[in-house]
Amino acid sequence: MSTATEPVPGTSDIWSPEVLDWCALEAKAREVFSLYGYSELRTPVFERTDVFVRSLGDETDVVKKEMYTFEDRGGRSLTLRPEGTAGVMRAMAASGLAEGDERRVFYMGPMFRGERPAAGRRRQFHQVGGEAVGRCAPAADVECIAMLMHYLEAIGVSGGKLLLNTRGVAEDREGVAVALRTHFESHVAGMCEDCRRRFTANVWRILDCKNPDCQEHILAAPHMVDLLGDSSRAFFKAVCQGLEKLGLAHEIAPRLVRGLDYYVHTVFEVTHHGLGAQDAIAGGGRYAITVPGSSHPIAGVGFAAGMERLLMARESLGIKTGAVAATDVYVASLGEAMVNDGVLLASTLRRQGIRVMAETTGRSIKAQMRTANKLGAGIVLLLGEQEKAKGVVTGKTMATGEQQEVPLTELASWVKARLPQG
Ligand code: HAM
């Protein structure tokens, strides 16, 4: 096959029956999230670039290295969304959200990051996520995490590990930065080029570095919660207690800061053993985001799960939707002259809710039977001049080879009685 027909590396064509697995994830998201009062929001797949730069932070890997940014004809800088939260906040601001207004939305769809493709790391990937804005309270974080865990359970993804940490509030930031700089000062010369830049530009980002050479120093860094003020610690404690009350097991990950700058207080990730190096199936946290053009920050809590990774986790647990036959019924026409009658018959049966495909060229009956087999049709309806004259069709049940004449007036119920679910 010519490489020109392959999708761009890091992107995929998704064929059936895999599409059915995607539909299952989407349907469960709608079902579970609506139990928590969330409604669906669809935002554009591209936004003005500053929507992302301002919200995610200009020192983050996503903004610095991974965004697909282009100029439109008017010279405006636009970017394919690398994640969902920033666009959702822009939409909230555009809808006239006032400070303190509560709103809960969920979304699903493609996101774009120019990362090096690997197992579970795509350039076009898909997220399903939820955002609850308007309340800054530990119980809101607990409910958000509970909804994510409920969703994972509903789609059969058991065995996920919930990792939890806090980044505290804005007032804690400087103290944390000073403590981190003190820790990294004597090591930074031997760390990667990015970390050397982050040391002065945004020292927090060092904690998110994936470079193996930097890990030793990152693992020795002070625990975030120990560097925070009393109110941040109390908030975090209340989140942990709330999770315990709901019986949601979690592990404290003392250096988890997440790759985006908008987080305050709670941050979390869910990892899964069924994946390789890219084992985070979902991530999220509490945030305060000021979108360009808005006068006040929007406070909220949310998460997003990578749908490709959810499917990988399900596959590792042996969950996969089986192949479905392309059609239940094939209408075979005996001779070219009967093709239009066959097409009409198919059309009538479809109106009765039956999945039908019809011969369109009048090939040999042998060739038509081969096609019916390939499509997985359980029933073939043979239509020739003789049948037409008598007002019947010859119905053939493929599994048994049994054939009988069926009057057109009884055909729909005859077929339905023989369908797998019938
Ligand atoms: P994130 O951790 O960047 O958070 O992405 C969430 C999830 O998307 C990851 O845990 C992973 O499953 C999936 N993901 C990310 N990048 C890729 C990729 N290149 N290929 C495949 N899957 C990927 C966010 O995006 C935040 N907006 C989450 C959030 C919502 N925080 C608050 N509200």
Coordinates of C-alpha atoms and ligand atoms in Angstrom, one line a residue:
M1 CA 0.0 0.0 0.0
S2 CA 1.3 3.5 -0.8
T3 CA 2.3 5.5 2.2
A4 CA 0.4 8.4 0.7
T5 CA -2.8 6.6 1.6
E6 CA -1.8 6.1 5.3
P7 CA -3.1 8.6 7.8
V8 CA -0.5 11.1 9.2
P9 CA 1.7 9.4 11.9
G10 CA 0.0 9.7 15.3
T11 CA -3.5 9.8 13.7
S12 CA -5.8 6.8 12.9
D13 CA -8.7 5.7 10.8
I14 CA -11.2 4.1 13.1
W15 CA -13.2 1.3 11.4
S16 CA -16.1 -0.8 12.5
P17 CA -16.3 -2.9 14.6
E18 CA -13.9 -0.7 16.7
V19 CA -16.3 2.2 16.2
L20 CA -18.8 0.3 18.3
D21 CA -16.4 0.4 21.3
W22 CA -16.1 4.2 20.8
C23 CA -19.9 4.4 20.8
A24 CA -20.1 2.4 24.0
L25 CA -17.7 4.8 25.7
E26 CA -19.7 7.8 24.5
A27 CA -23.1 6.4 25.4
K28 CA -21.9 5.5 29.0
A29 CA -20.4 9.0 29.4
R30 CA -23.8 10.6 28.6
E31 CA -25.6 8.1 30.9
V32 CA -23.3 8.5 33.9
F33 CA -22.6 12.2 33.7
S34 CA -26.2 13.1 33.4
L35 CA -26.8 11.3 36.8
Y36 CA -24.5 14.1 38.3
G37 CA -26.3 17.0 36.6
Y38 CA -23.9 17.5 33.7
S39 CA -25.0 18.4 30.2
E40 CA -23.1 18.1 27.0
L41 CA -21.2 21.0 25.5
R42 CA -19.6 21.0 22.0
T43 CA -17.0 23.7 21.5
P44 CA -15.0 24.3 18.2
V45 CA -11.9 22.2 17.6
F46 CA -9.9 25.4 17.0
E47 CA -9.7 28.5 19.1
R48 CA -7.7 31.8 19.1
T49 CA -4.2 30.8 20.2
D50 CA -4.2 33.0 23.3
V51 CA -7.2 31.0 24.7
F52 CA -4.7 28.2 25.3
V53 CA -1.5 30.1 26.0
R54 CA -3.2 32.2 28.7
S55 CA -5.0 29.2 30.3
L56 CA -2.5 26.4 30.1
G57 CA 0.6 28.5 30.8
D58 CA 3.4 29.5 28.4
E59 CA 6.0 27.4 30.1
T60 CA 4.1 24.2 29.7
D61 CA 5.2 21.5 27.3
V62 CA 1.8 21.6 25.6
V63 CA 2.1 25.4 24.8
K64 CA 5.9 25.4 24.2
K65 CA 6.2 22.4 21.9
E66 CA 3.0 20.6 21.1
M67 CA 0.4 23.0 19.7
Y68 CA -0.8 22.9 16.1
T69 CA -0.9 26.7 15.5
F70 CA -1.6 28.4 12.1
E71 CA -2.6 31.7 10.8
D72 CA -5.9 32.2 9.1
R73 CA -6.4 34.5 6.1
G74 CA -7.0 37.5 8.4
G75 CA -3.6 37.0 10.0
R76 CA -5.2 35.7 13.2
S77 CA -3.3 33.1 15.1
L78 CA -5.4 30.0 15.7
T79 CA -4.7 26.6 17.3
L80 CA -6.2 23.2 17.2
R81 CA -7.4 22.5 20.7
P82 CA -4.7 20.5 22.6
E83 CA -7.3 19.9 25.5
G84 CA -10.9 20.7 26.3
T85 CA -10.9 22.8 29.4
A86 CA -9.6 26.2 28.0
G87 CA -12.3 26.2 25.2
V88 CA -15.0 25.2 27.7
M89 CA -14.0 28.2 29.9
R90 CA -14.0 30.5 26.9
A91 CA -17.5 29.3 26.0
M92 CA -18.6 29.7 29.7
A93 CA -17.3 33.3 29.6
A94 CA -19.0 34.0 26.2
S95 CA -22.3 32.7 27.6
G96 CA -22.3 35.4 30.3
L97 CA -21.3 33.3 33.2
A98 CA -21.2 35.6 36.3
E99 CA -18.9 35.1 39.2
G100 CA -20.2 32.3 41.4
D101 CA -22.7 30.9 38.8
E102 CA -22.7 27.2 38.9
R103 CA -22.6 25.1 35.7
R104 CA -21.7 21.5 34.9
V105 CA -20.8 20.4 31.4
F106 CA -19.2 17.4 29.8
Y107 CA -17.6 17.0 26.4
M108 CA -16.0 14.5 24.1
G109 CA -14.1 14.7 20.9
P110 CA -10.7 15.0 19.2
M111 CA -7.7 16.9 20.7
F112 CA -4.4 17.6 19.0
R113 CA -0.9 17.6 20.3
G114 CA 2.3 17.4 18.3
E115 CA 3.9 14.8 20.4
R116 CA 6.2 12.0 19.3
P117 CA 3.8 9.1 18.5
A118 CA 4.1 6.0 20.7
A119 CA 1.8 3.4 22.2
G120 CA -1.0 5.4 23.8
R121 CA 0.5 8.7 22.6
R122 CA -1.2 10.2 19.6
R123 CA -1.2 13.5 17.7
Q124 CA -4.9 13.4 17.2
F125 CA -6.4 11.7 20.3
H126 CA -9.9 11.9 21.9
Q127 CA -10.9 12.9 25.3
V128 CA -14.1 12.6 27.3
G129 CA -14.2 15.1 30.1
G130 CA -16.3 17.1 32.6
E131 CA -16.0 20.5 34.2
A132 CA -18.0 21.8 37.2
V133 CA -17.6 25.5 37.7
G134 CA -18.8 28.0 40.3
R135 CA -18.0 26.3 43.6
C136 CA -14.6 26.1 45.3
A137 CA -15.2 23.4 48.0
P138 CA -13.5 20.1 48.8
A139 CA -16.8 18.3 48.4
A140 CA -17.0 19.5 44.7
D141 CA -13.6 18.0 44.1
V142 CA -14.7 14.7 45.7
E143 CA -17.9 14.6 43.6
C144 CA -15.9 15.2 40.4
I145 CA -13.4 12.4 41.2
A146 CA -16.3 10.1 42.2
M147 CA -18.0 10.7 38.9
L148 CA -14.8 9.8 37.0
M149 CA -14.4 6.6 39.0
H150 CA -18.1 5.8 38.5
Y151 CA -17.6 6.2 34.7
L152 CA -14.5 4.0 34.7
E153 CA -16.5 1.3 36.6
A154 CA -19.5 1.7 34.1
I155 CA -17.2 1.1 31.1
G156 CA -15.6 -1.9 32.8
V157 CA -12.2 -0.3 33.5
S158 CA -11.4 -1.9 36.9
G159 CA -8.0 -1.7 38.5
G160 CA -7.3 2.0 37.9
K161 CA -5.0 3.6 40.5
L162 CA -6.1 7.1 41.7
L163 CA -3.2 9.4 42.5
L164 CA -3.8 12.6 44.4
N165 CA -1.9 15.7 45.3
T166 CA -2.4 19.4 45.9
R167 CA -0.8 22.5 44.5
G168 CA -2.3 24.8 47.1
V169 CA -3.5 28.3 46.4
A170 CA -1.9 31.3 44.6
E171 CA -0.6 32.8 47.9
D172 CA 1.5 29.6 48.5
R173 CA 3.1 29.7 45.1
E174 CA 6.1 31.9 45.9
G175 CA 7.0 30.0 49.0
V176 CA 6.9 26.7 47.1
A177 CA 9.0 28.2 44.3
V178 CA 11.6 29.4 46.7
A179 CA 11.8 25.9 48.4
L180 CA 12.0 24.2 45.0
R181 CA 14.7 26.5 43.8
T182 CA 16.7 25.9 47.0
H183 CA 16.4 22.1 46.4
F184 CA 17.3 22.2 42.7
E185 CA 20.0 24.9 42.9
S186 CA 22.9 22.5 43.4
H187 CA 21.6 19.9 40.8
V188 CA 20.3 22.1 38.0
A189 CA 23.6 22.3 36.1
G190 CA 23.4 18.5 35.5
M191 CA 19.7 18.5 34.5
C192 CA 18.2 18.7 31.0
E193 CA 18.1 21.9 28.9
D194 CA 14.4 22.3 29.5
C195 CA 14.8 22.0 33.3
R196 CA 17.7 24.5 33.3
R197 CA 15.3 27.0 31.6
R198 CA 12.4 26.1 33.9
F199 CA 14.6 26.7 36.9
T200 CA 14.4 30.4 36.3
A201 CA 11.2 30.6 34.2
N202 CA 8.8 28.4 36.2
V203 CA 10.5 26.0 38.7
W204 CA 7.2 24.1 39.3
R205 CA 7.4 22.7 35.8
I206 CA 10.7 20.8 36.7
L207 CA 8.5 18.4 38.7
D208 CA 6.7 17.4 35.5
C209 CA 9.9 16.6 33.6
K210 CA 9.9 13.1 32.1
N211 CA 13.7 13.1 31.3
P212 CA 15.3 10.0 33.1
D213 CA 18.4 12.1 33.9
C214 CA 16.3 14.5 36.0
Q215 CA 14.3 11.9 37.9
E216 CA 16.7 11.4 40.8
H217 CA 16.6 15.0 41.7
I218 CA 12.8 15.3 41.2
L219 CA 12.2 12.3 43.5
A220 CA 14.3 14.0 46.2
A221 CA 12.3 17.2 46.0
P222 CA 10.3 18.3 49.0
H223 CA 6.7 17.1 49.2
M224 CA 4.3 19.7 47.9
V225 CA 1.8 19.5 50.8
D226 CA 4.6 20.3 53.4
L227 CA 5.4 23.6 51.6
L228 CA 1.8 24.9 51.6
G229 CA -0.1 27.2 54.0
D230 CA -2.6 26.0 56.6
S231 CA -5.7 26.7 54.5
S232 CA -4.4 24.7 51.5
R233 CA -3.5 21.8 53.7
A234 CA -7.0 21.9 55.3
F235 CA -8.6 21.9 51.9
F236 CA -6.5 18.9 50.8
K237 CA -7.3 17.0 54.0
A238 CA -11.0 17.6 53.5
V239 CA -10.7 16.2 50.0
C240 CA -8.9 13.1 51.2
Q241 CA -11.5 12.6 54.0
G242 CA -14.4 13.0 51.5
L243 CA -12.9 10.3 49.2
E244 CA -12.5 8.0 52.2
K245 CA -16.1 8.6 53.1
L246 CA -17.1 7.4 49.6
G247 CA -14.8 4.4 49.9
L248 CA -12.6 5.7 47.0
A249 CA -9.1 4.3 47.5
H250 CA -6.3 6.8 46.6
E251 CA -2.6 7.2 46.9
I252 CA -0.9 10.5 47.7
A253 CA 1.6 11.3 44.9
P254 CA 3.6 14.1 46.7
R255 CA 5.2 15.5 43.5
L256 CA 2.3 15.2 41.1
V257 CA 1.8 18.8 39.7
R258 CA 0.3 17.9 36.3
G259 CA 1.4 19.4 33.0
L260 CA -0.8 22.4 32.9
D261 CA -0.4 25.7 34.9
Y262 CA -4.1 26.4 35.6
Y263 CA -4.4 24.1 38.6
V264 CA -4.9 25.2 42.2
H265 CA -5.5 22.9 45.2
T266 CA -6.4 19.3 44.2
V267 CA -4.7 17.5 41.3
F268 CA -5.3 13.9 40.4
E269 CA -4.5 11.2 37.8
V270 CA -5.7 7.7 37.2
T271 CA -3.2 5.2 36.0
H272 CA -3.8 1.7 34.7
H273 CA -1.5 -1.4 34.7
G274 CA -2.8 -2.6 31.3
L275 CA -1.0 0.3 29.5
G276 CA 2.7 0.7 28.8
A277 CA 4.8 3.8 29.6
Q278 CA 1.9 6.2 28.9
D279 CA -0.2 4.7 31.7
A280 CA -2.4 7.8 32.7
I281 CA -5.9 7.0 31.5
A282 CA -7.3 10.3 33.0
G283 CA -6.2 13.4 34.8
G284 CA -7.7 16.5 36.2
G285 CA -8.0 18.9 39.2
R286 CA -9.3 22.2 40.5
Y287 CA -8.4 25.3 38.6
A288 CA -8.9 29.1 38.3
I289 CA -8.8 30.2 34.7
T290 CA -9.1 33.7 33.4
V291 CA -9.8 33.6 29.7
P292 CA -8.8 36.5 27.4
G293 CA -11.4 39.2 27.4
S294 CA -12.9 38.1 30.7
S295 CA -12.5 40.2 33.9
H296 CA -12.6 37.5 36.5
P297 CA -11.2 33.9 36.8
I298 CA -13.5 31.0 36.5
A299 CA -13.1 28.6 39.4
G300 CA -13.9 25.0 38.7
V301 CA -12.9 21.3 38.9
G302 CA -12.8 18.8 36.1
F303 CA -11.1 15.9 34.5
A304 CA -10.5 14.4 31.0
A305 CA -9.9 10.8 30.1
G306 CA -8.0 9.7 27.0
M307 CA -10.5 7.5 25.0
E308 CA -7.7 5.6 23.1
R309 CA -6.2 4.7 26.5
L310 CA -9.6 3.7 28.0
L311 CA -10.0 1.3 25.1
M312 CA -6.5 0.0 25.7
A313 CA -7.3 -0.6 29.3
R314 CA -10.5 -2.4 28.4
E315 CA -8.7 -4.5 25.9
S316 CA -6.1 -5.5 28.6
L317 CA -9.1 -6.6 30.7
G318 CA -10.5 -8.7 27.8
I319 CA -13.4 -6.3 27.0
K320 CA -14.0 -5.9 23.2
T321 CA -17.2 -5.6 21.2
G322 CA -17.5 -8.5 18.8
A323 CA -17.8 -8.1 15.1
V324 CA -21.3 -7.4 13.9
A325 CA -22.6 -8.6 10.5
A326 CA -22.9 -5.8 7.9
T327 CA -26.5 -6.8 7.2
D328 CA -29.1 -9.3 8.4
V329 CA -30.8 -9.8 5.0
Y330 CA -29.5 -9.9 1.4
V331 CA -32.0 -9.5 -1.5
A332 CA -30.8 -11.4 -4.5
S333 CA -32.2 -10.6 -7.9
L334 CA -32.6 -13.3 -10.5
G335 CA -31.5 -11.3 -13.6
E336 CA -30.9 -7.7 -14.2
A337 CA -34.5 -7.0 -15.0
M338 CA -35.4 -7.8 -11.3
V339 CA -32.8 -5.5 -9.7
N340 CA -35.2 -2.5 -9.3
D341 CA -37.9 -4.8 -7.7
G342 CA -35.2 -6.0 -5.3
V343 CA -34.2 -2.5 -4.4
L344 CA -37.8 -1.6 -3.8
L345 CA -38.3 -4.7 -1.6
A346 CA -35.2 -3.8 0.4
S347 CA -36.5 -0.3 0.9
T348 CA -39.9 -1.5 2.1
L349 CA -38.3 -3.9 4.7
R350 CA -35.9 -1.2 6.0
R351 CA -39.0 0.9 6.8
Q352 CA -40.0 -2.1 9.1
G353 CA -36.7 -1.7 10.9
I354 CA -34.9 -4.6 9.2
R355 CA -31.2 -4.3 8.1
V356 CA -31.2 -5.1 4.4
M357 CA -28.8 -4.9 1.5
A358 CA -29.9 -5.5 -2.1
E359 CA -28.1 -6.6 -5.3
T360 CA -27.6 -3.7 -7.6
T361 CA -26.1 -5.2 -10.8
G362 CA -27.9 -8.6 -11.3
R363 CA -24.7 -10.8 -11.3
S364 CA -24.9 -14.6 -11.3
I365 CA -26.7 -16.1 -8.4
K366 CA -23.5 -17.8 -7.3
A367 CA -21.7 -14.4 -7.1
Q368 CA -24.6 -12.9 -5.1
M369 CA -24.6 -15.8 -2.6
R370 CA -20.9 -15.3 -2.1
T371 CA -21.5 -11.6 -1.3
A372 CA -24.4 -12.5 1.1
N373 CA -22.0 -14.8 2.9
K374 CA -19.3 -12.2 3.1
L375 CA -21.7 -9.7 4.5
G376 CA -22.8 -12.1 7.2
A377 CA -26.4 -12.1 6.1
G378 CA -28.5 -14.7 7.9
I379 CA -31.3 -14.6 5.4
V380 CA -31.3 -14.3 1.6
L381 CA -34.4 -13.4 -0.2
L382 CA -34.5 -14.6 -3.9
L383 CA -36.6 -12.5 -6.2
G384 CA -37.2 -13.7 -9.9
E385 CA -39.9 -13.3 -12.5
Q386 CA -41.8 -16.3 -11.2
E387 CA -41.9 -15.1 -7.6
K388 CA -43.0 -11.6 -8.8
A389 CA -45.9 -13.1 -10.7
K390 CA -47.0 -15.1 -7.6
G391 CA -46.5 -12.2 -5.1
V392 CA -43.9 -14.1 -3.1
V393 CA -40.2 -14.3 -2.5
T394 CA -38.1 -17.4 -1.9
G395 CA -36.6 -17.0 1.6
K396 CA -33.4 -18.9 2.4
T397 CA -32.2 -19.3 6.0
M398 CA -28.4 -19.4 5.5
A399 CA -27.6 -21.4 8.7
T400 CA -29.7 -24.4 7.7
G401 CA -30.0 -24.0 3.9
E402 CA -33.8 -24.3 4.3
Q403 CA -35.8 -22.5 1.6
Q404 CA -39.5 -21.6 1.4
E405 CA -41.8 -19.4 -0.5
V406 CA -43.1 -16.5 1.6
P407 CA -46.0 -14.2 0.6
L408 CA -44.9 -10.6 0.4
T409 CA -47.7 -9.7 2.9
E410 CA -46.1 -11.9 5.5
L411 CA -42.4 -11.2 4.6
A412 CA -41.5 -8.7 7.4
S413 CA -42.8 -10.9 10.2
W414 CA -41.2 -14.0 8.6
V415 CA -37.8 -12.3 8.5
K416 CA -38.1 -10.8 12.0
A417 CA -38.9 -14.2 13.5
R418 CA -35.6 -15.5 12.0
L419 CA -33.4 -12.6 13.1
P420 CA -30.9 -13.3 15.9
Q421 CA -32.8 -11.2 18.4
G422 CA -36.2 -12.3 16.9
Ligands
HAM1 P1 -4.2 15.9 30.4 O1 -3.6 15.1 31.6 O2 -3.3 16.7 29.6 O3 -5.3 16.8 31.1 O4 -5.0 14.9 29.5 C1 -6.0 14.0 30.0 C2 -5.8 12.6 29.4 O5 -5.8 12.7 28.0 C3 -4.5 11.9 29.8 O6 -4.6 11.3 31.1 C4 -4.5 10.9 28.7 O7 -5.3 9.8 29.0 C5 -5.1 11.6 27.5 N1 -4.0 12.1 26.6 C6 -3.3 13.3 26.8 N2 -2.4 13.4 25.8 C7 -2.6 12.4 24.9 C8 -1.9 11.9 23.7 N3 -1.0 12.7 23.1 N4 -2.4 10.8 23.2 C9 -3.3 10.0 23.8 N5 -3.9 10.4 24.9 C10 -3.6 11.5 25.5 C11 -6.1 17.6 30.3 O8 -6.2 17.6 29.1 C12 -7.0 18.5 31.2 N6 -7.8 19.4 30.3 C13 -7.9 17.7 32.1 C14 -8.7 18.6 33.0 C15 -10.0 18.9 32.8 N7 -8.3 19.2 34.0 C16 -9.3 19.9 34.5 N8 -10.4 19.7 33.7

